[in-house]
Short mmCIF file of C-alpha atoms in Angstrom, two decimals:
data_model
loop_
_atom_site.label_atom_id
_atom_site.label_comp_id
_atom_site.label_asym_id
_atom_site.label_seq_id
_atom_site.Cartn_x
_atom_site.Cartn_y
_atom_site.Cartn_z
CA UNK M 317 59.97 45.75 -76.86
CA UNK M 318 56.23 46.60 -76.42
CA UNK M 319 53.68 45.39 -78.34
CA UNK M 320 51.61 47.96 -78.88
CA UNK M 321 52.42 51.69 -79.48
CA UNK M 322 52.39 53.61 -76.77
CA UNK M 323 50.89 57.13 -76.95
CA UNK M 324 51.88 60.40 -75.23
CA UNK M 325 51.85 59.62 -71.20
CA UNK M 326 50.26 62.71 -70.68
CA UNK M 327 47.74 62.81 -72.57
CA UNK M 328 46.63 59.48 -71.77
CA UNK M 329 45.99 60.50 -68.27
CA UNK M 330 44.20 63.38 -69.05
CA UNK M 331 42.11 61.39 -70.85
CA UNK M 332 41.40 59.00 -68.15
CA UNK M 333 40.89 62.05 -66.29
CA UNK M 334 38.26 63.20 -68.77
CA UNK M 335 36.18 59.67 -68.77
CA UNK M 336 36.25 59.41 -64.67
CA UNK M 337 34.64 63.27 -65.24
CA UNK M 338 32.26 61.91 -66.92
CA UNK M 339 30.84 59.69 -64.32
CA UNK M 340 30.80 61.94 -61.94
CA UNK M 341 27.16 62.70 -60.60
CA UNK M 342 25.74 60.10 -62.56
CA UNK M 343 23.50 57.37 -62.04
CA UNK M 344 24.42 53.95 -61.75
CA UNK M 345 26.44 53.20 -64.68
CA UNK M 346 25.92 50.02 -66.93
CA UNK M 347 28.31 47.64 -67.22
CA UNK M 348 28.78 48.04 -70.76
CA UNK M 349 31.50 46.70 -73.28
CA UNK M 350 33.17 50.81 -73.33
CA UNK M 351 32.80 51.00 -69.23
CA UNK M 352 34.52 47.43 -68.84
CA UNK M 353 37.64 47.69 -71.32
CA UNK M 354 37.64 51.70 -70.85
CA UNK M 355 41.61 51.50 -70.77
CA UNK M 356 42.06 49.95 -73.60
CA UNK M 357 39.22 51.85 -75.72
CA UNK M 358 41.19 55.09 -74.28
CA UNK M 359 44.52 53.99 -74.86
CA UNK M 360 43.22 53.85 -78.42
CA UNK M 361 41.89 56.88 -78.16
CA UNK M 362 45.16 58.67 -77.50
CA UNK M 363 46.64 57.35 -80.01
CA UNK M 364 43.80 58.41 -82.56
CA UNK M 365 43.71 61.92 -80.83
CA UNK M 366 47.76 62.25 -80.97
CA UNK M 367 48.07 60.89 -84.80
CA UNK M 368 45.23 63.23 -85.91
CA UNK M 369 43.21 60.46 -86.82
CA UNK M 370 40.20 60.66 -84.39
CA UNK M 371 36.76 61.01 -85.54
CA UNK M 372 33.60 61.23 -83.99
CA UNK M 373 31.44 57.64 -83.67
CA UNK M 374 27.45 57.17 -84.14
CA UNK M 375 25.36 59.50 -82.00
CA UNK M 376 22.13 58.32 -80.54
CA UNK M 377 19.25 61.06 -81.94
CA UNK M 378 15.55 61.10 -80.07
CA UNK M 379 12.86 63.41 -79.22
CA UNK M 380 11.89 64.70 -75.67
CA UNK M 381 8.29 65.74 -74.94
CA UNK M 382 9.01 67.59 -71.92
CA UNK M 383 8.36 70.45 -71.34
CA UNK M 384 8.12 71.15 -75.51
CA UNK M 385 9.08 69.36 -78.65
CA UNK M 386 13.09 69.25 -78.92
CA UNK M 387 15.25 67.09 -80.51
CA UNK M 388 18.49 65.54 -78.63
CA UNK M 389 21.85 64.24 -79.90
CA UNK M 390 24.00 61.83 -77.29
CA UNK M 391 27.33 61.45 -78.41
CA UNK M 392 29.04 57.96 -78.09
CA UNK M 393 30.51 57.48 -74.59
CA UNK M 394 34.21 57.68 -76.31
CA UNK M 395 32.71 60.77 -78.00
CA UNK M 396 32.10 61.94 -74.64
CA UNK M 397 35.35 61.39 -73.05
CA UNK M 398 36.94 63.63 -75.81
CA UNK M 399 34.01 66.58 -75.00
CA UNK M 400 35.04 66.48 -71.56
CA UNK M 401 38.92 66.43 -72.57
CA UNK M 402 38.36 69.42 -74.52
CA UNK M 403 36.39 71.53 -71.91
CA UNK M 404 38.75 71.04 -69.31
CA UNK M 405 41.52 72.48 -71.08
CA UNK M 406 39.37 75.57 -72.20
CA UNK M 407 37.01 76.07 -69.19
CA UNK M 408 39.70 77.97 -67.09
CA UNK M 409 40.96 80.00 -69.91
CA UNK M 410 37.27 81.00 -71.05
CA UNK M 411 36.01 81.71 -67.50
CA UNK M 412 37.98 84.11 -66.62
CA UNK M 413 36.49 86.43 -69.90
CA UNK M 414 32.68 85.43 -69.59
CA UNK M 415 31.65 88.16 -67.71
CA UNK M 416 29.95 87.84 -63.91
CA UNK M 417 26.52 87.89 -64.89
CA UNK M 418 26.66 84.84 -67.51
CA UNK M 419 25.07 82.06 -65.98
CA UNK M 420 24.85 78.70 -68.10
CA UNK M 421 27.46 75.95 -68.09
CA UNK M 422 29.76 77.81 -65.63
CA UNK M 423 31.43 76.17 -61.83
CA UNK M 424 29.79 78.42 -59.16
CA UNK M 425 26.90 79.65 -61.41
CA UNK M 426 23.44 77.99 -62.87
CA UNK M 427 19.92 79.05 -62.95
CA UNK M 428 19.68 78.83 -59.28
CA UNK M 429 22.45 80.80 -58.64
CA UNK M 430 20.90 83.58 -61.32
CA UNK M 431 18.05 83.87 -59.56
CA UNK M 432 19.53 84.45 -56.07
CA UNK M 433 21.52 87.25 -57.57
CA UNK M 434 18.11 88.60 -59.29
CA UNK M 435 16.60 89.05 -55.89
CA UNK M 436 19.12 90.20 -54.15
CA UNK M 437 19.06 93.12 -57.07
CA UNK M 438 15.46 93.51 -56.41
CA UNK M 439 16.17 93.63 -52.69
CA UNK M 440 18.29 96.08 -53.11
CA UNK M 441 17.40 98.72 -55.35
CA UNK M 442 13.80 98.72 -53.24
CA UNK M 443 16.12 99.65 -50.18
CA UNK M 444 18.38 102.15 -51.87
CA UNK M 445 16.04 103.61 -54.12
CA UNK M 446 12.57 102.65 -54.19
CA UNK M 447 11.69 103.01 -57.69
CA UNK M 448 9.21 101.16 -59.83
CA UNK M 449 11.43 98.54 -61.88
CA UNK M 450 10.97 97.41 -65.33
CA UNK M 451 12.25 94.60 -66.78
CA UNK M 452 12.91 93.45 -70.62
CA UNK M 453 13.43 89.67 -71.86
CA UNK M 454 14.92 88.85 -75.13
CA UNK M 455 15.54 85.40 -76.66
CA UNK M 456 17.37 84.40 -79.75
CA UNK M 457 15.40 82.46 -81.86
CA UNK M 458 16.02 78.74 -82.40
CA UNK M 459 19.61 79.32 -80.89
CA UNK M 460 21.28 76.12 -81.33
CA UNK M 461 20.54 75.32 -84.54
CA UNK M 462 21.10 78.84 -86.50
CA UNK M 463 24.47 78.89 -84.39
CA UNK M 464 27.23 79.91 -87.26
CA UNK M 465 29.99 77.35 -87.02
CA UNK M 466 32.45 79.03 -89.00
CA UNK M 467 32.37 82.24 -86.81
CA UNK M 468 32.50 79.92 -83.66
CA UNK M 469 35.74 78.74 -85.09
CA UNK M 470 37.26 81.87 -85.73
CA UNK M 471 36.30 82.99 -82.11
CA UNK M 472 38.28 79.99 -80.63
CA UNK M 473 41.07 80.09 -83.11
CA UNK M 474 42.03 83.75 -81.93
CA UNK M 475 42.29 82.67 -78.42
CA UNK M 476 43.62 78.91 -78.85
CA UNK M 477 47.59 78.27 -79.05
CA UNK M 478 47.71 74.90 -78.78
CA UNK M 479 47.46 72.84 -82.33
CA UNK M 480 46.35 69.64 -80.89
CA UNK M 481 43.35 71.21 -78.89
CA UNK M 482 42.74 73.27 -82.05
CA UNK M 483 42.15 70.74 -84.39
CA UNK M 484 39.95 68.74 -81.87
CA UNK M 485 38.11 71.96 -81.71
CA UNK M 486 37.28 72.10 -85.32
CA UNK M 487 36.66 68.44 -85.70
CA UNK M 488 34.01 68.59 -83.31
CA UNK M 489 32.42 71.71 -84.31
CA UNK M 490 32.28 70.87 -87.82
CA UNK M 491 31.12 67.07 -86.91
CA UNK M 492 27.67 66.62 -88.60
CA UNK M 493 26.00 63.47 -86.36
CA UNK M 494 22.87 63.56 -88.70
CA UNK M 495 25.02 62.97 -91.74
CA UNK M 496 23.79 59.19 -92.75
CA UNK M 497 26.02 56.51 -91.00
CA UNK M 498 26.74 59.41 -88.20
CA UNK M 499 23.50 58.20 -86.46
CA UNK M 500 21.28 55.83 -84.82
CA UNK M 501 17.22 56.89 -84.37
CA UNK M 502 15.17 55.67 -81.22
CA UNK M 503 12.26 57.71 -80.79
CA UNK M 504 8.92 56.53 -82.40
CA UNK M 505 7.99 58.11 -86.02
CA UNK M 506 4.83 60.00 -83.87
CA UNK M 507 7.51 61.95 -81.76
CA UNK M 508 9.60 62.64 -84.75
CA UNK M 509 6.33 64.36 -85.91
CA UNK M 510 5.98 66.97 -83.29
CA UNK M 511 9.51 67.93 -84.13
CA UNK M 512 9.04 71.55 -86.09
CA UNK M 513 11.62 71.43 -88.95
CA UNK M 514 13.37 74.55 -88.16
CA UNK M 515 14.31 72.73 -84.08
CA UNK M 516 15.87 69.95 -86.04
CA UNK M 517 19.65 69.69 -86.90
CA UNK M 518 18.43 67.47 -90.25
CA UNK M 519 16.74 70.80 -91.99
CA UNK M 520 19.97 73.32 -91.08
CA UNK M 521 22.37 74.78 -93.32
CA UNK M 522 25.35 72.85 -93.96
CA UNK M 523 27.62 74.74 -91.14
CA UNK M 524 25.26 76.13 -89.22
CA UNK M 525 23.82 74.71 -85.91
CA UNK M 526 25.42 73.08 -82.78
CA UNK M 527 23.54 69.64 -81.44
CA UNK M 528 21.43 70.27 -78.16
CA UNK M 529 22.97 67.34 -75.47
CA UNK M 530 26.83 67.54 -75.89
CA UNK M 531 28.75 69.16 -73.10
CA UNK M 532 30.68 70.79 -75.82
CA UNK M 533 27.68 72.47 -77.45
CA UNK M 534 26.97 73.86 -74.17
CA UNK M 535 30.67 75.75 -73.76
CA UNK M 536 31.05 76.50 -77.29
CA UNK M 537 27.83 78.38 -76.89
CA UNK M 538 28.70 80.22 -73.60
CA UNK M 539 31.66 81.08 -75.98
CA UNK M 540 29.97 82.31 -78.98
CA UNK M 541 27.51 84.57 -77.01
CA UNK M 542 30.64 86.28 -74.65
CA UNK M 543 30.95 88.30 -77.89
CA UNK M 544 27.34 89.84 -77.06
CA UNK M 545 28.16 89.77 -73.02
CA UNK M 546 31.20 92.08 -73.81
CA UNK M 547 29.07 94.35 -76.38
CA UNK M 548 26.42 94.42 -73.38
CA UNK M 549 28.61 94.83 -70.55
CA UNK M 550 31.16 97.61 -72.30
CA UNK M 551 29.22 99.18 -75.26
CA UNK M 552 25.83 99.39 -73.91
CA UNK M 553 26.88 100.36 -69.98
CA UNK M 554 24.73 102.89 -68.07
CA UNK M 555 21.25 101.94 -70.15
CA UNK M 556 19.98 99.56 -67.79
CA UNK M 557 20.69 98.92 -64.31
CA UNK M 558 21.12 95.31 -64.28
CA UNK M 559 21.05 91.97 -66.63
CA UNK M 560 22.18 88.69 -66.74
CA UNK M 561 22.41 85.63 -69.59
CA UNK M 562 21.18 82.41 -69.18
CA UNK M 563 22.41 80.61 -72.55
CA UNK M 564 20.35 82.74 -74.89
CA UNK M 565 17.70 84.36 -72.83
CA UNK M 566 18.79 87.89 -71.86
CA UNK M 567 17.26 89.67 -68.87
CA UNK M 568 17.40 93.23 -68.55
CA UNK M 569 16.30 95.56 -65.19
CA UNK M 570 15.92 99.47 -65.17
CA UNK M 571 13.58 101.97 -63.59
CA UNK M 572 13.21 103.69 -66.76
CA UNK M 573 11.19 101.91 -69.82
CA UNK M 574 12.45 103.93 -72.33
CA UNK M 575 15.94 103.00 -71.97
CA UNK M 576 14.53 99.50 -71.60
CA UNK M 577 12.72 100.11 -74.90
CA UNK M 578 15.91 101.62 -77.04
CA UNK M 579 18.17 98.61 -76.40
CA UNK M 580 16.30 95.97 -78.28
CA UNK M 581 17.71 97.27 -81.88
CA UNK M 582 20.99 97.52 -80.23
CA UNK M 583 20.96 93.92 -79.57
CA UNK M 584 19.20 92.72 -82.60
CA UNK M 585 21.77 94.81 -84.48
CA UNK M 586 24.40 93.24 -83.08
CA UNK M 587 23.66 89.75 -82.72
CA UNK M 588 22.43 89.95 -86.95
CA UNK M 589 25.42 91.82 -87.95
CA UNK M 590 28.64 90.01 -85.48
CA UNK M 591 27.06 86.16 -84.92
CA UNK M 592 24.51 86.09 -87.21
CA UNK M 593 21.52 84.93 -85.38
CA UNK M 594 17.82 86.98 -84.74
CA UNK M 595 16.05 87.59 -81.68
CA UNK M 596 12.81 86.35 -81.30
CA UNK M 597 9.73 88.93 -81.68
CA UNK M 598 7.83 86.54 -80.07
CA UNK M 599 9.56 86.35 -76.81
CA UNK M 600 10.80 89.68 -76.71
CA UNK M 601 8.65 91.53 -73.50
CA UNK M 602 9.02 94.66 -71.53
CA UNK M 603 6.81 94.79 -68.50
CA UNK M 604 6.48 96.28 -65.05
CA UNK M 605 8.59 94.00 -62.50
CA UNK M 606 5.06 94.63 -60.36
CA UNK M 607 3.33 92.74 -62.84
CA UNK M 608 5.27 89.37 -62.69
CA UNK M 609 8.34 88.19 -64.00
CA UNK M 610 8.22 84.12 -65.26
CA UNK M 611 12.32 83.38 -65.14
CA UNK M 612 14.08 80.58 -65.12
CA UNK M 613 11.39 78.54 -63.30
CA UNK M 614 10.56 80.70 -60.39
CA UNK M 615 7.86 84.23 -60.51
CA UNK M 616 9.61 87.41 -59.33
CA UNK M 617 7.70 90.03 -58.14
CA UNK M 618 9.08 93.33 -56.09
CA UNK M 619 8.41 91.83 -52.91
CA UNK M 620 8.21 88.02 -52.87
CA UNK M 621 9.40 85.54 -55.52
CA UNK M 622 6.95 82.05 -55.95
CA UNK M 623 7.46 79.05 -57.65
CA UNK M 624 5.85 78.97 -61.74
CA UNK M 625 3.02 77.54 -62.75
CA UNK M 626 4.04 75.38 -64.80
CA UNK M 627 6.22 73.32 -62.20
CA UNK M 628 3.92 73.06 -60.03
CA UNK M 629 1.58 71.31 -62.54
CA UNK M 630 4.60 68.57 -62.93
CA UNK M 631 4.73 68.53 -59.78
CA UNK M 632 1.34 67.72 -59.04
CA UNK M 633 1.11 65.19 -62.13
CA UNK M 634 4.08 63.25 -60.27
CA UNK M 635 2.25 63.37 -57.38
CA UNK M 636 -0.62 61.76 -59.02
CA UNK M 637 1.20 59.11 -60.33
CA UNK M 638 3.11 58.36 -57.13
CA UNK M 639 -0.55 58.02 -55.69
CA UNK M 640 -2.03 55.63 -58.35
CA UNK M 641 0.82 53.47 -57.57
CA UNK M 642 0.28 50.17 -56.43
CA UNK M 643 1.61 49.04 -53.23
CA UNK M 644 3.26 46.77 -54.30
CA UNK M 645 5.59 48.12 -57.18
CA UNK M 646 6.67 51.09 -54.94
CA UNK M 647 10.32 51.94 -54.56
CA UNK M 648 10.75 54.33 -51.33
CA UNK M 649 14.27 55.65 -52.59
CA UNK M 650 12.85 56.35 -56.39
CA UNK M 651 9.37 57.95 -55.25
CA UNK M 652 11.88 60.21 -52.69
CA UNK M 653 14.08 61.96 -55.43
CA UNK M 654 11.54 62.26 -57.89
CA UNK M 655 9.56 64.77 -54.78
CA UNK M 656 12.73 65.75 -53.03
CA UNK M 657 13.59 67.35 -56.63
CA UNK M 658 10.34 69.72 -56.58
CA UNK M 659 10.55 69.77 -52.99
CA UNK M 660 14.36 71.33 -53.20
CA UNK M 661 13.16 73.74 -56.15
CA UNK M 662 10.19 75.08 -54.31
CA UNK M 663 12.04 75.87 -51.08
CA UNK M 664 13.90 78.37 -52.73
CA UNK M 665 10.64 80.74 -52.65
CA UNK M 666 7.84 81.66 -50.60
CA UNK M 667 6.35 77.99 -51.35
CA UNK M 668 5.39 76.81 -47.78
CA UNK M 669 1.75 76.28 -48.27
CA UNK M 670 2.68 73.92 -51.50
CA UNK M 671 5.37 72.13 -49.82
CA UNK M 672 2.94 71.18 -47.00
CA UNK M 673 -0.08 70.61 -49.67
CA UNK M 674 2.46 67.90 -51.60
CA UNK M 675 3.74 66.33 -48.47
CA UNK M 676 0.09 65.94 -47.07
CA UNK M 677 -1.07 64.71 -49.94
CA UNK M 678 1.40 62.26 -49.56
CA UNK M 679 0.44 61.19 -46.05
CA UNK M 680 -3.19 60.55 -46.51
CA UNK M 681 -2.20 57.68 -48.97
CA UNK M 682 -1.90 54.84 -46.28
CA UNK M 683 0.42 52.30 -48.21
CA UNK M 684 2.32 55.80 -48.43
CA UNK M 685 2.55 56.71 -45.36
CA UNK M 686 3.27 53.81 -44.04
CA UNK M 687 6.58 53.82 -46.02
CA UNK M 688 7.22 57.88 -46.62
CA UNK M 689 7.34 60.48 -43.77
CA UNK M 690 8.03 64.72 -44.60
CA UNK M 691 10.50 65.77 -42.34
CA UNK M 692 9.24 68.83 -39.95
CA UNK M 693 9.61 72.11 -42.62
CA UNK M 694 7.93 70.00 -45.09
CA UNK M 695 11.25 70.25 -47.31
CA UNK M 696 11.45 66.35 -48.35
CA UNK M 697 10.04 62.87 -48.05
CA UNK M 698 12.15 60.17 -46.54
CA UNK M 699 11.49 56.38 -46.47
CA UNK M 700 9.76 55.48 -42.92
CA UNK M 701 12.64 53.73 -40.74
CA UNK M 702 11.57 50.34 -39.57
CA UNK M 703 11.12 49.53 -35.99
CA UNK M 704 12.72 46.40 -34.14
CA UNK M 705 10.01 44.86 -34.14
CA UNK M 706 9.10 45.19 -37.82
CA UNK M 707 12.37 44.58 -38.80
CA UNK M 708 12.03 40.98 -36.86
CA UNK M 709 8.66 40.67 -38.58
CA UNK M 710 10.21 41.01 -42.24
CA UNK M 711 13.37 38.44 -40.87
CA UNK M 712 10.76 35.92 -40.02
CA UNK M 713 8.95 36.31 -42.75
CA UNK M 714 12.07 35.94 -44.87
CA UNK M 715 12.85 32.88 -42.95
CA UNK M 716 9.72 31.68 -43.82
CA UNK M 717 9.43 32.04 -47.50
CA UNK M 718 12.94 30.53 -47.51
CA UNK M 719 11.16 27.50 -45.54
CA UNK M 720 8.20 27.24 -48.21
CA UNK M 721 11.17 27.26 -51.04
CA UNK M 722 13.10 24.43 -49.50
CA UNK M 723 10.02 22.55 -49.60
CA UNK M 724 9.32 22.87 -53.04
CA UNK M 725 12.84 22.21 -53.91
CA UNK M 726 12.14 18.29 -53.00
CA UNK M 727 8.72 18.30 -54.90
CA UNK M 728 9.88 16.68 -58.18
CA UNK M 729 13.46 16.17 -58.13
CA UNK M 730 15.90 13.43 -57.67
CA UNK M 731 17.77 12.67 -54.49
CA UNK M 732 20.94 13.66 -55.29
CA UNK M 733 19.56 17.19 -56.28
CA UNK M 734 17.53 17.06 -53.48
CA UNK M 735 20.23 16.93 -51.06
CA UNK M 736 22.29 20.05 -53.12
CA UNK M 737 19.39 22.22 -52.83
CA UNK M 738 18.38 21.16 -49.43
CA UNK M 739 21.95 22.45 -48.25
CA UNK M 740 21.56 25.33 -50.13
CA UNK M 741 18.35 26.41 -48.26
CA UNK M 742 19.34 24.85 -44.46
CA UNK M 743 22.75 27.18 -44.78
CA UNK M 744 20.25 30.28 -44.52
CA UNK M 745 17.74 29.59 -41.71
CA UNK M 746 18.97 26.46 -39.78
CA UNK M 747 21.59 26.59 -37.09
CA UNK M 748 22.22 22.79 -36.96
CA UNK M 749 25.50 22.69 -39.31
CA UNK M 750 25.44 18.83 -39.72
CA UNK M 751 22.58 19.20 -41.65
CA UNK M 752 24.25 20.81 -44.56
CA UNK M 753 26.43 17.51 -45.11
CA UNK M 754 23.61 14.57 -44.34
CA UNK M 755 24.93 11.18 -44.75
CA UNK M 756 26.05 9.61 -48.50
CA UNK M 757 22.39 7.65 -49.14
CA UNK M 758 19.72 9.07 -47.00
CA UNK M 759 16.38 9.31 -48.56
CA UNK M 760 14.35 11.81 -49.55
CA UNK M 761 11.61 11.87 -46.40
CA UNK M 762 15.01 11.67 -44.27
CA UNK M 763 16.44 14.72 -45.63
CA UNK M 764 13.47 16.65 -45.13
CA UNK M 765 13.02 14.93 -41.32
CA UNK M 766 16.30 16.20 -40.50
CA UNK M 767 15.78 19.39 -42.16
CA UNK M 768 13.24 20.76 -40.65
CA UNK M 769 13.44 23.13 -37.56
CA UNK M 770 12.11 20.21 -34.81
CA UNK M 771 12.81 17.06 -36.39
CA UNK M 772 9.54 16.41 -38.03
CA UNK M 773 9.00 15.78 -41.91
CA UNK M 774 5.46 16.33 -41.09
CA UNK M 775 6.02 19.90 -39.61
CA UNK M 776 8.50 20.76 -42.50
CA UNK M 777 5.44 19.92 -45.31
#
């Protein structure tokens, strides 16, 4: 008879499925209470999910600066587990109706992969036909947070069968985390201040808004704007000549304006009327592609596409700080993926000059070059391999500090501790192994006699 009750096989593996997902492409993880008794917690976890009992644990709620004001909810690592569950039962269903040129939260796709497709559009039409492009940008305003939950549902619950992954769905779409006990705060009262009401999921409507840092809200999103990618891509066909979604800003291409110009109250209409969100005046722009086009991190123009402005700044201020640096505190591997990372984004334009401009900068610090070389395109940093010779220079020096420790270890202790940590210390630099078991009563100046690389106590102090 079994002690415990034993949930559905099945969905205990895909829920151990789910949690290894979610360490994939991570950092080190922490050896945490949920990370060392993660079968048990999810073997729990099934049960709760299979007896309709689960409910969503404390969230952890802070601010990030960078690059504006936003506010952030991280789910519960058990919370997490279930967001992954859910989105690989529903990813391969959804992604084959998102249409090509949706971009966010998608295998194969991301901002990278948007803009490769944007210039190979550009490319192209300048070949075929030669025309001046245009371009129009819209953006929903405050997306996340005027998000209507109960029309989300009613999306999912035409195309969902399945009861279990249903009910999940609606327990984690309705899940408030800023209800009070739902949440922990760790971000000082001054950041909480920068926070405009109207980006914070404490001020929305009761059913309206979907947290920012959930892989859930991410999908669920992708999700609730295929309703405009399907208006876009079937209703609205033939008044542009190419766009593409990136969660909710919406890029449109055509060679004539006033097409460009008509389909703004299209979308508004739609979006208002069918999800019930607004554009954003603000952000809405129709230019000449000849005058510049700031997407998704990079500057398109008709013939060349550069890096924006505002990554190189962070580049440069990470730079700065990787200069200021002492010596002493640097880590080779850290400083090299924090450049690498803007390294690897600029070489994806015409960025040559500011790849070599980082990399020198870079080498004219000695302490950093001494320890960080660019490779020959200038494309990333690596840490400087040692030589033999330097590598025998940092054994002996090794050896050496483990010399100056065994001496100390006999400053103020007894014998009998003496002789412990004296064979704790000979095991790493001496080669005489009868020194790690001296005789039962030898003194003190003995030990340290026999100890020390020639014989001499003298030499050893």
């Amino acid at each position: 008879m079994l002690k415990y009750a034993a949930p559905d096989l099945v969905l205990y593996q895909k829920l151990l499925a789910s949690y290894k997902n979610c360490l994939k492409n991570k950092a080190h993880v922490k050896k945490t209470v949920f990370h060392l008794h993660h079968e048990k917690i999810i073997h729990q976890l099934a049960l709760d999910i299979e007896n309709r009992t689960y409910q969503p644990t404390t969230s952890n709620i802070f601010v990030v600066t960078h690059p504006k004001p936003r506010e952030v909810i991280a789910a519960n690592m058990r919370d997490r587990v279930v967001h992954h569950f859910i989105h690989d039962y529903m990813a391969p269903y959804w992604d084959r109706r998102f249409v090509a040129t949706s971009y966010a939260c998608r295998t194969g796709k991301g901002p990278l992969q948007a803009c490769h497709d944007l210039r190979a559009f550009i490319r192209r039409h300048a070949r075929q036909r030669g025309t001046p492009l245009y371009y129009l940008k819209v953006d929903v305003q405050n997306f996340f947070t005027t998000i209507d939950l109960k029309v989300l549902y009613r999306i999912i619950e035409r195309h969902m069968e399945h009861p279990l992954y249903l009910w999940l769905c609606q327990v984690v779409i309705f899940h408030r985390a800023t209800k009070r006990g739902s949440f922990s705060l760790t971000s000082p009262k001054s950041l909480w201040q920068m926070l405009p009401k109207y980006k914070s999921m404490f001020y929305a409507p009761e059913d309206v808004g979907l947290p920012i840092g959930n892989l859930t809200s991410q999908f669920f999103a992708n999700v609730y704007m295929n309703q405009a990618d399907q208006y876009v891509t079937h209703q609205l066909a033939g008044r542009y000549l190419y766009w593409q979604r990136y969660v909710d800003d919406i890029l449109f291409l055509s060679d004539d304006p006033a097409e460009l110009r008509a389909l703004t109250p299209l979308i508004a209409s739609f979006l208002q009327d069918e999800l019930h969100i607004k554009l954003n005046p603000k952000k809405t722009l129709l230019q000449p592609l000849a005058r510049g086009l700031d997407h998704l991190g990079y500057f398109f123009k008709p013939t060349h596409t550069t890096v924006r402005r505002r990554v190189m700044g962070n580049c440069q201020r990470k730079v700065d700080d990787l200069i200021a640096q002492p010596a002493a505190t640097l880590q080779p591997e850290a400083a090299c993926a924090t450049v690498n990372a803007y390294l690897g984004h600029f070489n994806h334009a015409a960025s040559r000059q500011l790849r070599t401009r980082v990399t020198e900068q870079i080498a004219a610090v000695p302490h950093l070059a001494a320890r960080l070389e660019a490779n020959a395109a200038h494309t990333k940093i690596m840490p400087v391999k040692k030589s033999k010779k330097q590598r025998a220079d940092a054994a002996r020096l090794a050896e050496k500090k483990l010399q100056d420790e065994f001496v100390v270890a006999f400053a103020s202790v007894d014998a009998e501790a003496a002789r412990r940590r004296g064979a704790f210390y000979l095991r790493h630099w001496c080669e005489v192994d009868d020194l790690l078991a001296p005789e039962e009563g030898a003194t003190q100046e003995a030990l340290l006699a026999e100890g020390s690389p020639n014989g001499d106590a003298k030499t050893a102090t």
